[in-house]
PDB file of C-alpha atoms in Angstrom:
ATOM      1  CA  MET A  40      26.567 -21.458   2.419  1.00  0.00           C
ATOM      2  CA  ALA A  41      25.358 -24.032   4.985  1.00  0.00           C
ATOM      3  CA  ALA A  42      25.848 -26.814   2.441  1.00  0.00           C
ATOM      4  CA  GLY A  43      29.381 -25.544   1.775  1.00  0.00           C
ATOM      5  CA  MET A  44      30.226 -25.666   5.483  1.00  0.00           C
ATOM      6  CA  ALA A  45      28.945 -29.241   5.776  1.00  0.00           C
ATOM      7  CA  HIS A  46      30.897 -30.303   2.693  1.00  0.00           C
ATOM      8  CA  ALA A  47      34.080 -28.662   4.028  1.00  0.00           C
ATOM      9  CA  GLY A  48      33.665 -30.461   7.351  1.00  0.00           C
ATOM     10  CA  ASN A  49      33.224 -33.860   5.695  1.00  0.00           C
ATOM     11  CA  LEU A  50      36.228 -33.298   3.423  1.00  0.00           C
ATOM     12  CA  CYS A  51      38.486 -32.286   6.320  1.00  0.00           C
ATOM     13  CA  GLY A  52      37.274 -35.293   8.305  1.00  0.00           C
ATOM     14  CA  ARG A  53      38.570 -37.628   5.612  1.00  0.00           C
ATOM     15  CA  LEU A  54      41.888 -35.804   5.189  1.00  0.00           C
ATOM     16  CA  PHE A  55      42.788 -35.274   8.854  1.00  0.00           C
ATOM     17  CA  LYS A  56      42.539 -37.931  11.552  1.00  0.00           C
ATOM     18  CA  ASN A  57      43.251 -35.479  14.376  1.00  0.00           C
ATOM     19  CA  THR A  58      39.942 -34.079  15.655  1.00  0.00           C
ATOM     20  CA  ASP A  59      41.336 -30.637  16.560  1.00  0.00           C
ATOM     21  CA  THR A  60      43.072 -30.273  13.202  1.00  0.00           C
ATOM     22  CA  ASN A  61      39.891 -31.344  11.458  1.00  0.00           C
ATOM     23  CA  ARG A  62      37.782 -28.800  13.331  1.00  0.00           C
ATOM     24  CA  TRP A  63      40.125 -25.815  12.976  1.00  0.00           C
ATOM     25  CA  THR A  64      40.809 -26.488   9.307  1.00  0.00           C
ATOM     26  CA  ALA A  65      37.081 -26.648   8.550  1.00  0.00           C
ATOM     27  CA  LEU A  66      36.468 -23.445  10.521  1.00  0.00           C
ATOM     28  CA  GLY A  67      39.294 -21.713   8.656  1.00  0.00           C
ATOM     29  CA  ILE A  68      37.853 -22.645   5.261  1.00  0.00           C
ATOM     30  CA  CYS A  69      34.398 -21.454   6.344  1.00  0.00           C
ATOM     31  CA  ALA A  70      35.828 -18.172   7.673  1.00  0.00           C
ATOM     32  CA  VAL A  71      37.626 -17.432   4.395  1.00  0.00           C
ATOM     33  CA  TYR A  72      34.476 -18.275   2.430  1.00  0.00           C
ATOM     34  CA  SER A  73      32.321 -16.058   4.673  1.00  0.00           C
ATOM     35  CA  ILE A  74      34.688 -13.084   4.401  1.00  0.00           C
ATOM     36  CA  PHE A  75      34.801 -13.458   0.623  1.00  0.00           C
ATOM     37  CA  SER A  76      30.984 -13.641   0.410  1.00  0.00           C
ATOM     38  CA  VAL A  77      30.432 -10.626   2.657  1.00  0.00           C
ATOM     39  CA  ASN A  78      32.981  -8.637   0.655  1.00  0.00           C
ATOM     40  CA  ILE A  79      31.075  -9.298  -2.584  1.00  0.00           C
ATOM     41  CA  LEU A  80      27.742  -8.541  -0.891  1.00  0.00           C
ATOM     42  CA  PHE A  81      28.726  -5.150   0.497  1.00  0.00           C
ATOM     43  CA  HIS A  82      31.153  -3.951  -2.170  1.00  0.00           C
ATOM     44  CA  LYS A  83      29.453  -5.165  -5.348  1.00  0.00           C
ATOM     45  CA  TYR A  84      25.819  -6.211  -4.853  1.00  0.00           C
ATOM     46  CA  PHE A  85      24.492  -3.513  -2.505  1.00  0.00           C
ATOM     47  CA  PRO A  86      26.269  -0.623  -4.307  1.00  0.00           C
ATOM     48  CA  SER A  87      24.677  -1.796  -7.566  1.00  0.00           C
ATOM     49  CA  LEU A  88      21.244  -1.135  -6.009  1.00  0.00           C
ATOM     50  CA  LYS A  89      22.115   2.339  -4.808  1.00  0.00           C
ATOM     51  CA  ILE A  90      20.401   5.307  -6.431  1.00  0.00           C
ATOM     52  CA  SER A  91      23.023   7.955  -7.180  1.00  0.00           C
ATOM     53  CA  ASN A  92      20.808  10.895  -6.194  1.00  0.00           C
ATOM     54  CA  GLY A  93      18.765   9.171  -3.475  1.00  0.00           C
ATOM     55  CA  ARG A  94      19.388  11.803  -0.809  1.00  0.00           C
ATOM     56  CA  GLU A  95      18.424  14.517  -3.268  1.00  0.00           C
ATOM     57  CA  ILE A  96      15.125  12.725  -3.949  1.00  0.00           C
ATOM     58  CA  GLN A  97      14.454  12.527  -0.226  1.00  0.00           C
ATOM     59  CA  LYS A  98      15.235  16.202   0.334  1.00  0.00           C
ATOM     60  CA  ASN A  99      13.123  17.451  -2.591  1.00  0.00           C
ATOM     61  CA  ILE A 100      10.088  15.341  -1.691  1.00  0.00           C
ATOM     62  CA  THR A 101      10.160  16.719   1.838  1.00  0.00           C
ATOM     63  CA  LYS A 102      10.374  20.260   0.459  1.00  0.00           C
ATOM     64  CA  LEU A 103       7.700  19.891  -2.250  1.00  0.00           C
ATOM     65  CA  THR A 104       4.976  17.972  -0.411  1.00  0.00           C
ATOM     66  CA  HIS A 105       2.642  18.794   2.444  1.00  0.00           C
ATOM     67  CA  SER A 106       2.004  16.738   5.558  1.00  0.00           C
ATOM     68  CA  HIS A 107      -1.321  15.405   4.209  1.00  0.00           C
ATOM     69  CA  ASP A 108      -0.222  14.570   0.640  1.00  0.00           C
ATOM     70  CA  LEU A 109      -0.424  10.951  -0.463  1.00  0.00           C
ATOM     71  CA  ILE A 110       2.795   9.846  -2.207  1.00  0.00           C
ATOM     72  CA  ALA A 111       2.974   6.884  -4.611  1.00  0.00           C
ATOM     73  CA  VAL A 112       6.347   5.562  -5.786  1.00  0.00           C
ATOM     74  CA  GLN A 113       6.560   3.810  -9.161  1.00  0.00           C
ATOM     75  CA  ASN A 114      10.101   2.416  -8.820  1.00  0.00           C
ATOM     76  CA  PRO A 115      10.729   0.153  -5.768  1.00  0.00           C
ATOM     77  CA  GLU A 116      14.406   1.187  -5.840  1.00  0.00           C
ATOM     78  CA  ASN A 117      13.249   4.566  -4.501  1.00  0.00           C
ATOM     79  CA  TYR A 118      11.316   3.097  -1.554  1.00  0.00           C
ATOM     80  CA  ILE A 119      14.233   3.558   0.826  1.00  0.00           C
ATOM     81  CA  TYR A 120      14.318   7.312   0.128  1.00  0.00           C
ATOM     82  CA  THR A 121      10.542   7.893   0.225  1.00  0.00           C
ATOM     83  CA  ARG A 122       9.295   5.537   2.918  1.00  0.00           C
ATOM     84  CA  LYS A 123       9.569   7.928   5.866  1.00  0.00           C
ATOM     85  CA  GLN A 124       7.634  10.719   4.149  1.00  0.00           C
ATOM     86  CA  TYR A 125       5.028   8.288   2.773  1.00  0.00           C
ATOM     87  CA  ARG A 126       4.530   6.677   6.184  1.00  0.00           C
ATOM     88  CA  ASN A 127       4.240   9.942   8.102  1.00  0.00           C
ATOM     89  CA  ASN A 128       1.839  11.442   5.570  1.00  0.00           C
ATOM     90  CA  LEU A 129      -0.346   8.334   5.409  1.00  0.00           C
ATOM     91  CA  ILE A 130      -0.699   8.286   9.199  1.00  0.00           C
ATOM     92  CA  ASN A 131      -1.555  12.012   9.177  1.00  0.00           C
ATOM     93  CA  ILE A 132      -4.213  11.481   6.497  1.00  0.00           C
ATOM     94  CA  TYR A 133      -5.716   8.586   8.435  1.00  0.00           C
ATOM     95  CA  ASN A 134      -5.686  10.270  11.850  1.00  0.00           C
ATOM     96  CA  ASN A 135      -7.056  13.628  10.660  1.00  0.00           C
ATOM     97  CA  ASN A 136      -9.360  12.329   7.891  1.00  0.00           C
ATOM     98  CA  ARG A 137      -7.845  14.882   5.520  1.00  0.00           C
ATOM     99  CA  LEU A 138      -6.145  14.568   2.128  1.00  0.00           C
ATOM    100  CA  ASN A 139      -4.451  17.525   0.416  1.00  0.00           C
ATOM    101  CA  GLY A 140      -3.132  15.977  -2.802  1.00  0.00           C
ATOM    102  CA  PHE A 141      -1.726  12.986  -4.671  1.00  0.00           C
ATOM    103  CA  ASN A 142       1.832  12.808  -6.035  1.00  0.00           C
ATOM    104  CA  LEU A 143       3.471  10.107  -8.156  1.00  0.00           C
ATOM    105  CA  VAL A 144       7.259   9.688  -7.970  1.00  0.00           C
ATOM    106  CA  ALA A 145       8.514   8.196 -11.241  1.00  0.00           C
ATOM    107  CA  PRO A 146      11.453   8.270 -13.681  1.00  0.00           C
ATOM    108  CA  LYS A 147      11.646  11.226 -16.045  1.00  0.00           C
ATOM    109  CA  ASN A 148       9.575  10.845 -19.234  1.00  0.00           C
ATOM    110  CA  TYR A 149       7.585   8.060 -17.578  1.00  0.00           C
ATOM    111  CA  ASP A 150       4.186   7.319 -19.116  1.00  0.00           C
ATOM    112  CA  LEU A 151       1.949   7.582 -16.061  1.00  0.00           C
ATOM    113  CA  PHE A 152      -0.871   5.819 -17.911  1.00  0.00           C
ATOM    114  CA  LYS A 153       1.275   2.678 -17.601  1.00  0.00           C
ATOM    115  CA  TYR A 154       1.332   2.964 -13.802  1.00  0.00           C
ATOM    116  CA  ALA A 155      -0.019  -0.350 -12.498  1.00  0.00           C
ATOM    117  CA  PRO A 156       0.080  -0.596  -8.686  1.00  0.00           C
ATOM    118  CA  GLY A 157      -1.018  -3.586  -6.674  1.00  0.00           C
ATOM    119  CA  GLN A 158      -2.432  -6.315  -8.897  1.00  0.00           C
ATOM    120  CA  GLY A 159      -1.061  -4.857 -12.122  1.00  0.00           C
ATOM    121  CA  ARG A 160      -4.080  -2.732 -13.036  1.00  0.00           C
ATOM    122  CA  GLU A 161      -3.258   0.346 -15.091  1.00  0.00           C
ATOM    123  CA  VAL A 162      -5.559   2.504 -12.980  1.00  0.00           C
ATOM    124  CA  PHE A 163      -5.000   5.735 -14.950  1.00  0.00           C
ATOM    125  CA  GLN A 164      -5.967   4.362 -18.375  1.00  0.00           C
ATOM    126  CA  ILE A 165      -9.553   5.496 -17.855  1.00  0.00           C
ATOM    127  CA  ILE A 166      -8.365   9.124 -17.789  1.00  0.00           C
ATOM    128  CA  LYS A 167      -7.794   8.944 -21.556  1.00  0.00           C
ATOM    129  CA  LYS A 168     -11.466   8.087 -22.046  1.00  0.00           C
ATOM    130  CA  LEU A 169     -12.714  10.784 -19.702  1.00  0.00           C
ATOM    131  CA  TRP A 170     -10.357  13.544 -20.797  1.00  0.00           C
ATOM    132  CA  GLY A 171      -9.040  14.049 -24.315  1.00  0.00           C
ATOM    133  CA  GLN A 172      -5.837  15.788 -23.272  1.00  0.00           C
ATOM    134  CA  ILE A 173      -4.435  16.506 -19.860  1.00  0.00           C
ATOM    135  CA  THR A 174      -1.094  17.787 -18.616  1.00  0.00           C
ATOM    136  CA  PHE A 175      -0.074  17.376 -14.998  1.00  0.00           C
ATOM    137  CA  LYS A 176       2.334  19.615 -13.147  1.00  0.00           C
ATOM    138  CA  THR A 177       5.745  18.020 -12.572  1.00  0.00           C
ATOM    139  CA  PHE A 178       8.625  18.722 -10.201  1.00  0.00           C
ATOM    140  CA  ASN A 179      12.257  17.793 -10.727  1.00  0.00           C
ATOM    141  CA  LEU A 180      13.623  15.481  -8.020  1.00  0.00           C
ATOM    142  CA  GLY A 181      17.096  15.036  -9.471  1.00  0.00           C
ATOM    143  CA  GLU A 182      18.848  13.732 -12.547  1.00  0.00           C
ATOM    144  CA  GLU A 183      16.639  10.692 -13.099  1.00  0.00           C
ATOM    145  CA  ASN A 184      13.343  11.205 -11.266  1.00  0.00           C
ATOM    146  CA  THR A 185      10.374  13.520 -11.229  1.00  0.00           C
ATOM    147  CA  MET A 186       7.261  13.970  -9.114  1.00  0.00           C
ATOM    148  CA  ILE A 187       3.886  14.365 -10.822  1.00  0.00           C
ATOM    149  CA  LEU A 188       1.165  16.329  -9.012  1.00  0.00           C
ATOM    150  CA  MET A 189      -2.069  14.798 -10.302  1.00  0.00           C
ATOM    151  CA  THR A 190      -4.757  16.444  -8.184  1.00  0.00           C
ATOM    152  CA  GLY A 191      -5.996  19.706  -6.780  1.00  0.00           C
ATOM    153  CA  PRO A 192      -5.193  20.875  -3.234  1.00  0.00           C
ATOM    154  CA  SER A 193      -8.387  19.778  -1.484  1.00  0.00           C
ATOM    155  CA  SER A 194     -10.506  16.660  -1.226  1.00  0.00           C
ATOM    156  CA  ILE A 195     -13.933  15.570  -0.031  1.00  0.00           C
ATOM    157  CA  PRO A 196     -13.872  13.040   2.832  1.00  0.00           C
ATOM    158  CA  LEU A 197     -16.756  10.624   2.257  1.00  0.00           C
ATOM    159  CA  ILE A 198     -16.728   8.756   5.584  1.00  0.00           C
ATOM    160  CA  PRO A 199     -18.765  10.740   8.157  1.00  0.00           C
ATOM    161  CA  ASP A 200     -17.878  10.884  11.839  1.00  0.00           C
ATOM    162  CA  ASN A 201     -20.894   8.763  12.784  1.00  0.00           C
ATOM    163  CA  PHE A 202     -20.267   6.154  10.084  1.00  0.00           C
ATOM    164  CA  GLU A 203     -20.066   3.239  12.541  1.00  0.00           C
ATOM    165  CA  GLU A 204     -23.437   4.092  14.082  1.00  0.00           C
ATOM    166  CA  SER A 205     -25.323   5.265  10.982  1.00  0.00           C
ATOM    167  CA  THR A 206     -25.032   2.138   8.820  1.00  0.00           C
ATOM    168  CA  GLN A 207     -24.442  -1.579   9.216  1.00  0.00           C
ATOM    169  CA  TRP A 208     -22.492  -4.184   7.271  1.00  0.00           C
ATOM    170  CA  GLU A 209     -24.627  -6.680   5.369  1.00  0.00           C
ATOM    171  CA  ILE A 210     -23.807 -10.036   3.776  1.00  0.00           C
ATOM    172  CA  LEU A 211     -24.094  -9.906  -0.014  1.00  0.00           C
ATOM    173  CA  ASN A 212     -22.984 -13.435  -0.727  1.00  0.00           C
ATOM    174  CA  GLY A 213     -21.857 -16.518   1.179  1.00  0.00           C
ATOM    175  CA  LYS A 214     -22.132 -17.226   4.886  1.00  0.00           C
ATOM    176  CA  GLY A 215     -20.242 -16.069   7.946  1.00  0.00           C
ATOM    177  CA  THR A 216     -20.311 -13.903  11.059  1.00  0.00           C
ATOM    178  CA  ILE A 217     -20.079 -10.099  11.288  1.00  0.00           C
ATOM    179  CA  SER A 218     -19.335  -8.761  14.765  1.00  0.00           C
ATOM    180  CA  LYS A 219     -17.460  -6.138  16.767  1.00  0.00           C
ATOM    181  CA  SER A 220     -14.296  -6.932  18.741  1.00  0.00           C
ATOM    182  CA  LYS A 221     -12.113  -5.153  21.336  1.00  0.00           C
ATOM    183  CA  PRO A 222      -8.466  -6.019  20.595  1.00  0.00           C
ATOM    184  CA  GLY A 223      -5.543  -3.958  21.844  1.00  0.00           C
ATOM    185  CA  ASN A 224      -3.385  -1.467  19.913  1.00  0.00           C
ATOM    186  CA  THR A 225      -6.262   0.310  18.149  1.00  0.00           C
ATOM    187  CA  TYR A 226      -7.538   3.845  18.349  1.00  0.00           C
ATOM    188  CA  ASP A 227     -11.154   2.691  18.663  1.00  0.00           C
ATOM    189  CA  GLN A 228     -12.634   0.455  21.321  1.00  0.00           C
ATOM    190  CA  LEU A 229     -14.524  -1.612  18.748  1.00  0.00           C
ATOM    191  CA  VAL A 230     -13.294  -2.976  15.428  1.00  0.00           C
ATOM    192  CA  LEU A 231     -14.995  -4.940  12.675  1.00  0.00           C
ATOM    193  CA  LYS A 232     -14.543  -8.716  12.869  1.00  0.00           C
ATOM    194  CA  LEU A 233     -15.325 -11.073   9.977  1.00  0.00           C
ATOM    195  CA  GLU A 234     -15.298 -14.857  10.479  1.00  0.00           C
ATOM    196  CA  THR A 235     -16.042 -17.796   8.201  1.00  0.00           C
ATOM    197  CA  SER A 236     -16.137 -21.571   8.564  1.00  0.00           C
ATOM    198  CA  PRO A 237     -13.966 -24.038   6.591  1.00  0.00           C
ATOM    199  CA  GLU A 238     -16.904 -24.616   4.235  1.00  0.00           C
ATOM    200  CA  ASN A 239     -17.955 -21.031   3.510  1.00  0.00           C
ATOM    201  CA  GLU A 240     -16.624 -17.706   2.284  1.00  0.00           C
ATOM    202  CA  MET A 241     -18.367 -14.368   2.651  1.00  0.00           C
ATOM    203  CA  LEU A 242     -18.749 -11.053   0.813  1.00  0.00           C
ATOM    204  CA  VAL A 243     -20.014  -8.118   2.877  1.00  0.00           C
ATOM    205  CA  MET A 244     -20.954  -4.559   1.919  1.00  0.00           C
ATOM    206  CA  ARG A 245     -21.533  -1.262   3.646  1.00  0.00           C
ATOM    207  CA  THR A 246     -22.986   1.796   1.921  1.00  0.00           C
ATOM    208  CA  ILE A 247     -21.462   5.212   2.553  1.00  0.00           C
ATOM    209  CA  PRO A 248     -24.375   7.623   3.155  1.00  0.00           C
ATOM    210  CA  ASN A 249     -25.146  10.556   0.856  1.00  0.00           C
ATOM    211  CA  THR A 250     -24.749  11.099  -2.871  1.00  0.00           C
ATOM    212  CA  VAL A 251     -21.765  13.111  -4.119  1.00  0.00           C
ATOM    213  CA  LYS A 252     -21.714  15.294  -7.233  1.00  0.00           C
ATOM    214  CA  VAL A 253     -18.490  14.795  -9.205  1.00  0.00           C
ATOM    215  CA  SER A 254     -17.969  17.632 -11.713  1.00  0.00           C
ATOM    216  CA  LYS A 255     -14.616  16.547 -13.185  1.00  0.00           C
ATOM    217  CA  PRO A 256     -12.757  13.239 -13.525  1.00  0.00           C
ATOM    218  CA  SER A 257     -11.573  12.547  -9.993  1.00  0.00           C
ATOM    219  CA  MET A 258      -9.373  10.237  -8.005  1.00  0.00           C
ATOM    220  CA  VAL A 259     -10.910   8.154  -5.244  1.00  0.00           C
ATOM    221  CA  VAL A 260      -8.581   7.162  -2.400  1.00  0.00           C
ATOM    222  CA  LEU A 261      -9.358   4.311  -0.009  1.00  0.00           C
ATOM    223  CA  ILE A 262      -7.361   3.949   3.223  1.00  0.00           C
ATOM    224  CA  TRP A 263      -7.914   1.149   5.719  1.00  0.00           C
ATOM    225  CA  THR A 264      -6.358  -0.763   8.598  1.00  0.00           C
ATOM    226  CA  VAL A 265      -6.367  -4.547   8.762  1.00  0.00           C
ATOM    227  CA  LYS A 266      -5.074  -7.120  11.226  1.00  0.00           C
ATOM    228  CA  MET A 267      -4.225 -10.349   9.458  1.00  0.00           C
ATOM    229  CA  ASN A 268      -2.376 -13.635   9.553  1.00  0.00           C
ATOM    230  CA  TYR A 269       0.818 -13.321   7.496  1.00  0.00           C
ATOM    231  CA  LYS A 270       0.345 -16.819   6.071  1.00  0.00           C
ATOM    232  CA  GLU A 271      -3.158 -16.147   4.744  1.00  0.00           C
ATOM    233  CA  LEU A 272      -4.357 -14.483   1.575  1.00  0.00           C
ATOM    234  CA  ILE A 273      -6.199 -11.266   2.425  1.00  0.00           C
ATOM    235  CA  ASN A 274      -8.398  -9.740  -0.252  1.00  0.00           C
ATOM    236  CA  GLN A 275      -8.080  -6.013  -0.800  1.00  0.00           C
ATOM    237  CA  PRO A 276     -11.223  -3.989   0.020  1.00  0.00           C
ATOM    238  CA  ALA A 277     -13.130  -2.869  -3.065  1.00  0.00           C
ATOM    239  CA  LEU A 278     -15.252   0.178  -3.857  1.00  0.00           C
ATOM    240  CA  LEU A 279     -18.613  -0.077  -5.601  1.00  0.00           C
ATOM    241  CA  VAL A 280     -20.020   3.127  -7.091  1.00  0.00           C
ATOM    242  CA  LYS A 281     -23.663   3.700  -7.958  1.00  0.00           C
ATOM    243  CA  LEU A 282     -23.872   6.019 -10.958  1.00  0.00           C
ATOM    244  CA  THR A 283     -27.155   7.928 -10.689  1.00  0.00           C
ATOM    245  CA  SER A 284     -26.901   9.832 -13.975  1.00  0.00           C
ATOM    246  CA  PRO A 285     -28.218   9.527 -16.590  1.00  0.00           C
ATOM    247  CA  LYS A 286     -29.665   6.283 -15.165  1.00  0.00           C
ATOM    248  CA  ASP A 287     -28.824   4.085 -12.198  1.00  0.00           C
ATOM    249  CA  GLN A 288     -26.023   1.594 -12.752  1.00  0.00           C
ATOM    250  CA  TYR A 289     -23.362  -0.034 -10.568  1.00  0.00           C
ATOM    251  CA  MET A 290     -19.656  -0.204 -11.274  1.00  0.00           C
ATOM    252  CA  GLN A 291     -16.724  -1.567  -9.285  1.00  0.00           C
ATOM    253  CA  VAL A 292     -13.950   1.014  -9.293  1.00  0.00           C
ATOM    254  CA  ALA A 293     -10.659  -0.320 -10.712  1.00  0.00           C
ATOM    255  CA  MET A 294      -8.449   0.181  -7.652  1.00  0.00           C
ATOM    256  CA  GLY A 295      -4.724  -0.403  -7.199  1.00  0.00           C
ATOM    257  CA  ARG A 296      -2.925  -0.621  -3.863  1.00  0.00           C
ATOM    258  CA  ILE A 297       0.015   1.777  -3.951  1.00  0.00           C
ATOM    259  CA  ASN A 298       3.499   1.147  -2.529  1.00  0.00           C
ATOM    260  CA  SER A 299       2.777  -2.512  -1.806  1.00  0.00           C
ATOM    261  CA  GLY A 300       6.434  -3.064  -0.876  1.00  0.00           C
ATOM    262  CA  MET A 301       6.350  -0.468   1.916  1.00  0.00           C
ATOM    263  CA  ASN A 302       4.402  -1.850   4.869  1.00  0.00           C
ATOM    264  CA  VAL A 303       3.109   0.783   7.280  1.00  0.00           C
ATOM    265  CA  TYR A 304       1.913  -0.243  10.722  1.00  0.00           C
ATOM    266  CA  LEU A 305      -0.586   1.640  12.838  1.00  0.00           C
ATOM    267  CA  GLY A 306       0.551   2.525  16.348  1.00  0.00           C
ATOM    268  CA  ASP A 307       4.241   1.675  15.923  1.00  0.00           C
ATOM    269  CA  THR A 308       6.591   3.376  18.374  1.00  0.00           C
ATOM    270  CA  PHE A 309      10.274   2.979  19.199  1.00  0.00           C
ATOM    271  CA  ARG A 310       9.488   0.547  22.030  1.00  0.00           C
ATOM    272  CA  THR A 311       6.353  -1.223  20.772  1.00  0.00           C
ATOM    273  CA  SER A 312       5.241  -2.741  17.501  1.00  0.00           C
ATOM    274  CA  SER A 313       1.746  -3.184  16.079  1.00  0.00           C
ATOM    275  CA  ASN A 314       0.466  -5.817  13.684  1.00  0.00           C
ATOM    276  CA  TRP A 315      -2.225  -3.516  12.303  1.00  0.00           C
ATOM    277  CA  PHE A 316      -1.394  -2.752   8.681  1.00  0.00           C
ATOM    278  CA  LEU A 317      -2.264   0.707   7.339  1.00  0.00           C
ATOM    279  CA  ARG A 318      -2.824   0.539   3.574  1.00  0.00           C
ATOM    280  CA  SER A 319      -4.024   2.707   0.693  1.00  0.00           C
ATOM    281  CA  ALA A 320      -5.422   2.229  -2.801  1.00  0.00           C
ATOM    282  CA  ILE A 321      -6.436   4.586  -5.610  1.00  0.00           C
ATOM    283  CA  GLY A 322      -8.790   4.615  -8.594  1.00  0.00           C
ATOM    284  CA  ILE A 323     -10.461   7.032 -11.024  1.00  0.00           C
ATOM    285  CA  VAL A 324     -14.192   7.832 -11.249  1.00  0.00           C
ATOM    286  CA  PRO A 325     -16.052   9.739 -14.010  1.00  0.00           C
ATOM    287  CA  PRO A 326     -18.207  12.849 -13.506  1.00  0.00           C
ATOM    288  CA  GLY A 327     -21.757  12.348 -12.268  1.00  0.00           C
ATOM    289  CA  ASN A 328     -23.831  11.953  -9.126  1.00  0.00           C
ATOM    290  CA  HIS A 329     -22.430   8.978  -7.253  1.00  0.00           C
ATOM    291  CA  SER A 330     -22.880   7.015  -4.055  1.00  0.00           C
ATOM    292  CA  PHE A 331     -20.227   4.585  -2.828  1.00  0.00           C
ATOM    293  CA  SER A 332     -20.120   1.281  -0.963  1.00  0.00           C
ATOM    294  CA  ILE A 333     -17.213  -0.666   0.549  1.00  0.00           C
ATOM    295  CA  LEU A 334     -16.928  -4.381  -0.258  1.00  0.00           C
ATOM    296  CA  LEU A 335     -14.966  -6.836   1.913  1.00  0.00           C
ATOM    297  CA  LYS A 336     -14.316 -10.500   1.167  1.00  0.00           C
ATOM    298  CA  CYS A 337     -13.512 -13.119   3.796  1.00  0.00           C
ATOM    299  CA  ASN A 338     -12.100 -16.407   2.483  1.00  0.00           C
ATOM    300  CA  LYS A 339     -12.973 -19.850   3.831  1.00  0.00           C
ATOM    301  CA  ASN A 340     -11.953 -20.577   7.437  1.00  0.00           C
ATOM    302  CA  GLN A 341     -10.658 -17.056   8.000  1.00  0.00           C
ATOM    303  CA  THR A 342     -10.841 -14.357  10.665  1.00  0.00           C
ATOM    304  CA  ILE A 343     -10.083 -10.748   9.691  1.00  0.00           C
ATOM    305  CA  LEU A 344     -10.162  -7.577  11.777  1.00  0.00           C
ATOM    306  CA  TYR A 345     -10.640  -4.109  10.270  1.00  0.00           C
ATOM    307  CA  ASP A 346     -10.415  -0.787  12.054  1.00  0.00           C
ATOM    308  CA  GLU A 347     -11.630   2.486  10.542  1.00  0.00           C
ATOM    309  CA  PHE A 348     -11.838   3.250   6.820  1.00  0.00           C
ATOM    310  CA  ARG A 349     -11.135   6.513   5.004  1.00  0.00           C
ATOM    311  CA  VAL A 350     -12.472   7.385   1.543  1.00  0.00           C
ATOM    312  CA  PHE A 351     -11.653  10.620  -0.301  1.00  0.00           C
ATOM    313  CA  LEU A 352     -12.652  12.173  -3.617  1.00  0.00           C
ATOM    314  CA  ILE A 353     -10.186  14.631  -5.117  1.00  0.00           C
ATOM    315  CA  GLU A 354     -10.340  16.228  -8.571  1.00  0.00           C
ATOM    316  CA  LEU A 355      -7.615  15.636 -11.137  1.00  0.00           C
ATOM    317  CA  ALA A 356      -5.748  18.864 -11.873  1.00  0.00           C
ATOM    318  CA  ASP A 357      -4.904  19.894 -15.429  1.00  0.00           C
ATOM    319  CA  LYS A 358      -1.854  22.175 -15.504  1.00  0.00           C
ATOM    320  CA  LYS A 359      -3.495  24.215 -18.276  1.00  0.00           C
TER     321      LYS A 359
END
């Protein structure tokens, strides 16, 4: 559009010697072009993106979910109708350290085993290996969409209240600095600060105390807050699980960050804005006696701040 305005101005300059005529003619051409463009934008392009039963989706999700349910949305076209409920619930889960269920909003007849949030990992494929057949309860959200309830109504929070005092972060690989910082706009006085030099990167780990017995295939949910530079690549936190039965072995849980197109900020109000991102990721773990660790990677010449973490285990729920 800017190039078109410049071209129109140059053309009018050659055709009209009078400066005022030149200016007003160019402005007139630009005005007509702008009106035509806006008309196409609002009457053709935006309506083509509209979901016919969007308000119905919004109403049904509000009615069918609880305040501490985590909601994942498969189709980005539905973000506009689900963002408010997802945001409010995620903040509730984080603040109260409580998770009541996991729901996936998807088109009807959608194969949930193809769900690949975040980096394109099909995080539910492992369910087929752990469970021969499983049927999840579904709710109708309208003509085209459904909501799949994948878990039971209660979860186990794995992060204890004294987590910050009971264990310490340790460097697994690389070189850098681990410290505590006191920035503004956080619920805690101290937050985790990771720093590296231009020559080094760093991988740090922290073990979550206690071993957990998992009786059925379960979903693990990781929620965290991070303060970051928009121009930098920030690695997603990872979960490492130590399988203690039948023999000790370590496995990195295949995690996917849900709703990556819906940014949620911690501490946002009508008058103030926060640059602390509140994010969530999910994965599936097999039955057994497990202990978990959180892995964080800091790239070269980078400074990252993390506030509190939340980790939940919640059993998958077969409708049968």
